[in-house]
């Protein structure tokens, strides 16, 4: 969790507080940072996009805008308060939200052109994270693309201490280096890693 304490199984219940904290943490750079994720994912008009662990739907809405005209985005999150907030603030005919978990997606095989996710991978319980990546592979069409962005812990001792004290050990020790090999293990190819903003580690890959 970057901001907002998760409850059982990594689910965040305080949707409005999370939204405010998200704005504070990105310090005026939320639009730019999330816009960069949409660009890195290569979302184009007509694409069908899935946002996993969408929270209040900020990235989902930007993806829906990039997929217009003709495309759409759906955000999935197990937190009903998050999905409710996302629907109220960002829902529309081409930007929809559903309660669901990454490790058990409801969509049929090959539904999406693009899957994106921000700051959510570390919330998926470790014991089902591999299953979640298999699910991402399953719901993408052949040639479909995935972009997973998650919190990259700082290297400095003081910064690490601060992250641990404010956000917990899960974020301080977040093993983002495991995402790329796990995507390869799920069957993805062309796996590449990059940074976005000061604390996001991005992994992109393609379903052959
Ligand atoms: C830190 S928030 C990120 C929200 C949003 N993507 C953003 O960048 O602002 C992490 C989200 O992951 C969700 N989450 C927790 N467990 C999950 C799971 N198994 N599958 C999908 N999402 C999950 C939480 O409910 C929470 O809304």
Tab-separated table of C-alpha atoms and ligand atoms in Angstrom:
chain	number	residue	atom	x	y	z
A	1	UNK	CA	0.000	0.000	0.000
A	2	UNK	CA	1.382	3.381	-0.879
A	3	UNK	CA	-1.147	5.430	1.023
A	4	UNK	CA	-4.023	3.985	2.964
A	5	UNK	CA	-3.745	0.975	5.167
A	6	UNK	CA	-4.855	-2.254	3.522
A	7	UNK	CA	-7.132	-4.604	5.423
A	8	UNK	CA	-7.217	-8.365	5.179
A	9	UNK	CA	-5.735	-9.700	1.909
A	10	UNK	CA	-4.343	-6.310	0.851
A	11	UNK	CA	-7.737	-4.717	0.186
A	12	UNK	CA	-8.010	-0.955	0.895
A	13	UNK	CA	-11.368	0.188	2.289
A	14	UNK	CA	-10.902	3.938	2.758
A	15	UNK	CA	-11.491	5.092	-0.795
A	16	UNK	CA	-11.865	8.846	-0.234
A	17	UNK	CA	-8.899	9.079	2.117
A	18	UNK	CA	-6.855	7.113	-0.400
A	19	UNK	CA	-7.812	9.522	-3.189
A	20	UNK	CA	-6.664	12.537	-1.141
A	21	UNK	CA	-3.436	10.852	-0.083
A	22	UNK	CA	-2.726	9.847	-3.654
A	23	UNK	CA	-2.922	13.509	-4.736
A	24	UNK	CA	-0.634	14.532	-1.893
A	25	UNK	CA	1.956	11.837	-2.523
A	26	UNK	CA	2.174	12.602	-6.235
A	27	UNK	CA	2.488	16.292	-5.369
A	28	UNK	CA	0.930	17.708	-8.532
A	29	UNK	CA	2.523	15.066	-10.758
A	30	UNK	CA	-0.241	12.462	-10.682
A	31	UNK	CA	-1.596	13.384	-14.122
A	32	UNK	CA	1.844	13.346	-15.700
A	33	UNK	CA	2.935	10.107	-14.008
A	34	UNK	CA	-0.218	8.141	-14.776
A	35	UNK	CA	-0.376	9.603	-18.271
A	36	UNK	CA	3.136	8.246	-18.781
A	37	UNK	CA	1.916	4.778	-17.751
A	38	UNK	CA	-0.882	4.907	-20.318
A	39	UNK	CA	1.641	5.983	-22.974
A	40	UNK	CA	4.101	3.234	-21.959
A	41	UNK	CA	1.293	0.692	-22.245
A	42	UNK	CA	0.670	1.969	-25.776
A	43	UNK	CA	-3.080	2.407	-25.298
A	44	UNK	CA	-4.546	3.468	-28.648
A	45	UNK	CA	-8.028	4.391	-29.953
A	46	UNK	CA	-10.240	1.317	-30.131
A	47	UNK	CA	-8.365	-0.657	-27.458
A	48	UNK	CA	-10.176	-2.622	-24.766
A	49	UNK	CA	-8.218	-1.997	-21.561
A	50	UNK	CA	-8.331	-3.688	-18.148
A	51	UNK	CA	-6.949	-1.905	-15.052
A	52	UNK	CA	-6.185	-4.336	-12.230
A	53	UNK	CA	-6.414	-3.071	-8.627
A	54	UNK	CA	-7.910	0.140	-10.028
A	55	UNK	CA	-8.673	1.770	-6.660
A	56	UNK	CA	-10.624	4.995	-7.288
A	57	UNK	CA	-10.082	4.624	-11.032
A	58	UNK	CA	-7.689	7.442	-11.907
A	59	UNK	CA	-5.545	5.339	-14.256
A	60	UNK	CA	-8.646	3.596	-15.643
A	61	UNK	CA	-10.152	6.950	-16.665
A	62	UNK	CA	-6.944	8.066	-18.397
A	63	UNK	CA	-6.781	4.725	-20.220
A	64	UNK	CA	-10.427	5.083	-21.297
A	65	UNK	CA	-9.670	8.553	-22.683
A	66	UNK	CA	-6.670	7.218	-24.624
A	67	UNK	CA	-8.776	4.338	-25.975
A	68	UNK	CA	-11.395	6.735	-27.392
A	69	UNK	CA	-12.947	6.741	-29.843
A	70	UNK	CA	-14.156	3.192	-30.115
A	71	UNK	CA	-12.388	1.702	-27.109
A	72	UNK	CA	-13.105	1.310	-23.421
A	73	UNK	CA	-11.534	0.625	-20.059
A	74	UNK	CA	-12.718	-1.442	-17.137
A	75	UNK	CA	-11.246	-1.238	-13.666
A	76	UNK	CA	-11.331	-4.191	-11.275
A	77	UNK	CA	-10.776	-4.029	-7.522
A	78	UNK	CA	-11.875	-6.238	-4.620
A	79	UNK	CA	-12.732	-3.198	-2.472
A	80	UNK	CA	-16.389	-2.229	-2.788
A	81	UNK	CA	-15.727	1.296	-1.413
A	82	UNK	CA	-13.014	1.789	-4.054
A	83	UNK	CA	-15.273	0.574	-6.857
A	84	UNK	CA	-18.096	2.786	-5.565
A	85	UNK	CA	-15.824	5.841	-5.505
A	86	UNK	CA	-14.491	5.019	-8.979
A	87	UNK	CA	-18.008	4.686	-10.397
A	88	UNK	CA	-19.161	7.958	-8.836
A	89	UNK	CA	-16.135	9.998	-9.876
A	90	UNK	CA	-15.044	8.435	-13.144
A	91	UNK	CA	-17.658	5.998	-14.389
A	92	UNK	CA	-19.232	6.368	-17.823
A	93	UNK	CA	-20.302	4.334	-20.826
A	94	UNK	CA	-16.684	3.647	-21.832
A	95	UNK	CA	-15.160	3.626	-18.344
A	96	UNK	CA	-16.681	0.994	-16.055
A	97	UNK	CA	-15.743	-0.631	-12.764
A	98	UNK	CA	-16.280	-4.071	-11.265
A	99	UNK	CA	-15.600	-5.724	-7.932
A	100	UNK	CA	-13.117	-8.524	-8.529
A	101	UNK	CA	-9.707	-9.936	-7.726
A	102	UNK	CA	-6.693	-10.175	-10.008
A	103	UNK	CA	-6.276	-13.866	-9.252
A	104	UNK	CA	-9.846	-14.729	-10.333
A	105	UNK	CA	-10.858	-12.444	-13.199
A	106	UNK	CA	-14.387	-12.809	-14.527
A	107	UNK	CA	-13.575	-11.848	-18.142
A	108	UNK	CA	-13.505	-14.557	-20.825
A	109	UNK	CA	-10.205	-15.537	-22.503
A	110	UNK	CA	-8.745	-12.990	-24.922
A	111	UNK	CA	-11.075	-10.125	-23.944
A	112	UNK	CA	-8.516	-7.298	-23.727
A	113	UNK	CA	-5.920	-5.604	-25.919
A	114	UNK	CA	-4.099	-4.055	-22.952
A	115	UNK	CA	-3.854	-4.756	-19.198
A	116	UNK	CA	-2.484	-2.038	-16.914
A	117	UNK	CA	-1.983	-1.840	-13.167
A	118	UNK	CA	-0.497	0.736	-10.810
A	119	UNK	CA	0.620	0.247	-7.219
A	120	UNK	CA	-1.463	-2.907	-6.870
A	121	UNK	CA	0.830	-5.903	-7.501
A	122	UNK	CA	2.191	-5.841	-3.951
A	123	UNK	CA	-1.387	-5.944	-2.641
A	124	UNK	CA	-2.094	-9.276	-4.314
A	125	UNK	CA	-1.352	-11.950	-1.706
A	126	UNK	CA	1.973	-13.597	-2.543
A	127	UNK	CA	0.514	-17.085	-2.609
A	128	UNK	CA	-1.843	-16.149	-5.479
A	129	UNK	CA	0.350	-13.635	-7.343
A	130	UNK	CA	1.451	-16.265	-9.887
A	131	UNK	CA	-2.194	-17.149	-10.495
A	132	UNK	CA	-2.951	-13.433	-11.012
A	133	UNK	CA	-0.245	-13.194	-13.694
A	134	UNK	CA	-1.676	-16.324	-15.356
A	135	UNK	CA	-5.065	-14.582	-15.332
A	136	UNK	CA	-3.612	-11.475	-17.001
A	137	UNK	CA	-2.164	-13.742	-19.705
A	138	UNK	CA	-5.505	-15.524	-20.149
A	139	UNK	CA	-7.686	-12.406	-20.541
A	140	UNK	CA	-5.337	-10.758	-23.082
A	141	UNK	CA	-5.705	-11.509	-26.782
A	142	UNK	CA	-2.630	-12.840	-28.614
A	143	UNK	CA	-0.437	-9.798	-29.282
A	144	UNK	CA	-1.966	-8.022	-26.279
A	145	UNK	CA	0.228	-5.939	-23.953
A	146	UNK	CA	0.605	-5.649	-20.216
A	147	UNK	CA	2.105	-2.831	-18.161
A	148	UNK	CA	2.526	-3.346	-14.425
A	149	UNK	CA	3.797	-0.402	-12.374
A	150	UNK	CA	4.551	-0.919	-8.708
A	151	UNK	CA	6.301	0.888	-5.876
A	152	UNK	CA	10.106	0.773	-6.103
A	153	UNK	CA	11.525	1.019	-2.581
A	154	UNK	CA	14.179	3.688	-2.077
A	155	UNK	CA	17.798	2.589	-1.605
A	156	UNK	CA	18.907	5.100	1.047
A	157	UNK	CA	18.757	4.027	4.680
A	158	UNK	CA	16.778	7.028	5.942
A	159	UNK	CA	14.270	6.906	3.100
A	160	UNK	CA	13.812	3.174	3.639
A	161	UNK	CA	13.239	3.758	7.312
A	162	UNK	CA	10.635	6.431	6.546
A	163	UNK	CA	8.794	4.208	4.086
A	164	UNK	CA	8.838	1.333	6.568
A	165	UNK	CA	7.545	3.532	9.387
A	166	UNK	CA	4.769	5.181	7.362
A	167	UNK	CA	3.740	2.516	4.865
A	168	UNK	CA	4.962	-0.739	6.367
A	169	UNK	CA	7.554	-3.390	5.683
A	170	UNK	CA	5.629	-4.699	2.673
A	171	UNK	CA	6.367	-1.510	0.767
A	172	UNK	CA	9.842	-0.962	2.200
A	173	UNK	CA	10.876	-4.418	0.981
A	174	UNK	CA	8.618	-4.639	-2.081
A	175	UNK	CA	10.360	-7.159	-4.392
A	176	UNK	CA	9.634	-5.426	-7.721
A	177	UNK	CA	12.519	-7.306	-9.339
A	178	UNK	CA	10.370	-10.465	-9.205
A	179	UNK	CA	7.671	-9.060	-11.513
A	180	UNK	CA	9.601	-9.485	-14.784
A	181	UNK	CA	10.565	-13.153	-14.184
A	182	UNK	CA	7.017	-13.914	-13.066
A	183	UNK	CA	5.636	-12.455	-16.307
A	184	UNK	CA	8.098	-14.593	-18.277
A	185	UNK	CA	6.945	-17.592	-16.235
A	186	UNK	CA	3.328	-16.834	-17.150
A	187	UNK	CA	4.237	-17.035	-20.861
A	188	UNK	CA	4.858	-13.376	-21.769
A	189	UNK	CA	7.653	-12.303	-24.113
A	190	UNK	CA	9.436	-8.998	-24.856
A	191	UNK	CA	9.614	-8.270	-21.140
A	192	UNK	CA	11.220	-4.871	-20.444
A	193	UNK	CA	11.688	-2.823	-17.288
A	194	UNK	CA	11.867	0.944	-16.790
A	195	UNK	CA	11.168	3.687	-14.258
A	196	UNK	CA	8.285	6.170	-14.247
A	197	UNK	CA	8.474	9.084	-11.866
A	198	UNK	CA	10.513	8.924	-8.688
A	199	UNK	CA	9.135	5.695	-7.243
A	200	UNK	CA	7.460	3.540	-9.867
A	201	UNK	CA	9.039	0.442	-11.367
A	202	UNK	CA	7.350	-0.481	-14.673
A	203	UNK	CA	7.391	-3.824	-16.411
A	204	UNK	CA	6.006	-4.202	-19.922
A	205	UNK	CA	5.435	-7.438	-21.819
A	206	UNK	CA	3.563	-8.931	-24.755
A	207	UNK	CA	1.423	-12.058	-25.036
A	208	UNK	CA	2.786	-13.960	-28.045
B	1	LIG	C1	-2.413	1.272	-3.532
B	1	LIG	S1	-3.978	0.917	-4.256
B	1	LIG	C2	-3.691	1.406	-5.950
B	1	LIG	C3	-4.935	1.957	-6.571
B	1	LIG	C4	-4.744	2.544	-7.957
B	1	LIG	N1	-4.324	1.544	-8.916
B	1	LIG	C5	-3.768	3.691	-7.930
B	1	LIG	O1	-2.699	3.604	-8.527
B	1	LIG	O2	-4.077	4.706	-7.301
B	1	LIG	C6	-3.971	-0.858	-4.396
B	1	LIG	C7	-5.327	-1.428	-4.774
B	1	LIG	O3	-5.185	-2.843	-4.964
B	1	LIG	C8	-6.376	-3.435	-4.527
B	1	LIG	N2	-6.178	-4.891	-4.325
B	1	LIG	C9	-5.924	-5.551	-3.184
B	1	LIG	N3	-5.884	-6.878	-3.397
B	1	LIG	C10	-6.121	-7.066	-4.718
B	1	LIG	C11	-6.263	-8.229	-5.549
B	1	LIG	N4	-6.112	-9.465	-5.065
B	1	LIG	N5	-6.556	-8.055	-6.859
B	1	LIG	C12	-6.705	-6.794	-7.377
B	1	LIG	N6	-6.596	-5.677	-6.630
B	1	LIG	C13	-6.312	-5.800	-5.328
B	1	LIG	C14	-6.724	-2.655	-3.259
B	1	LIG	O4	-8.073	-2.823	-2.864
B	1	LIG	C15	-6.382	-1.239	-3.690
B	1	LIG	O5	-7.501	-0.557	-4.219
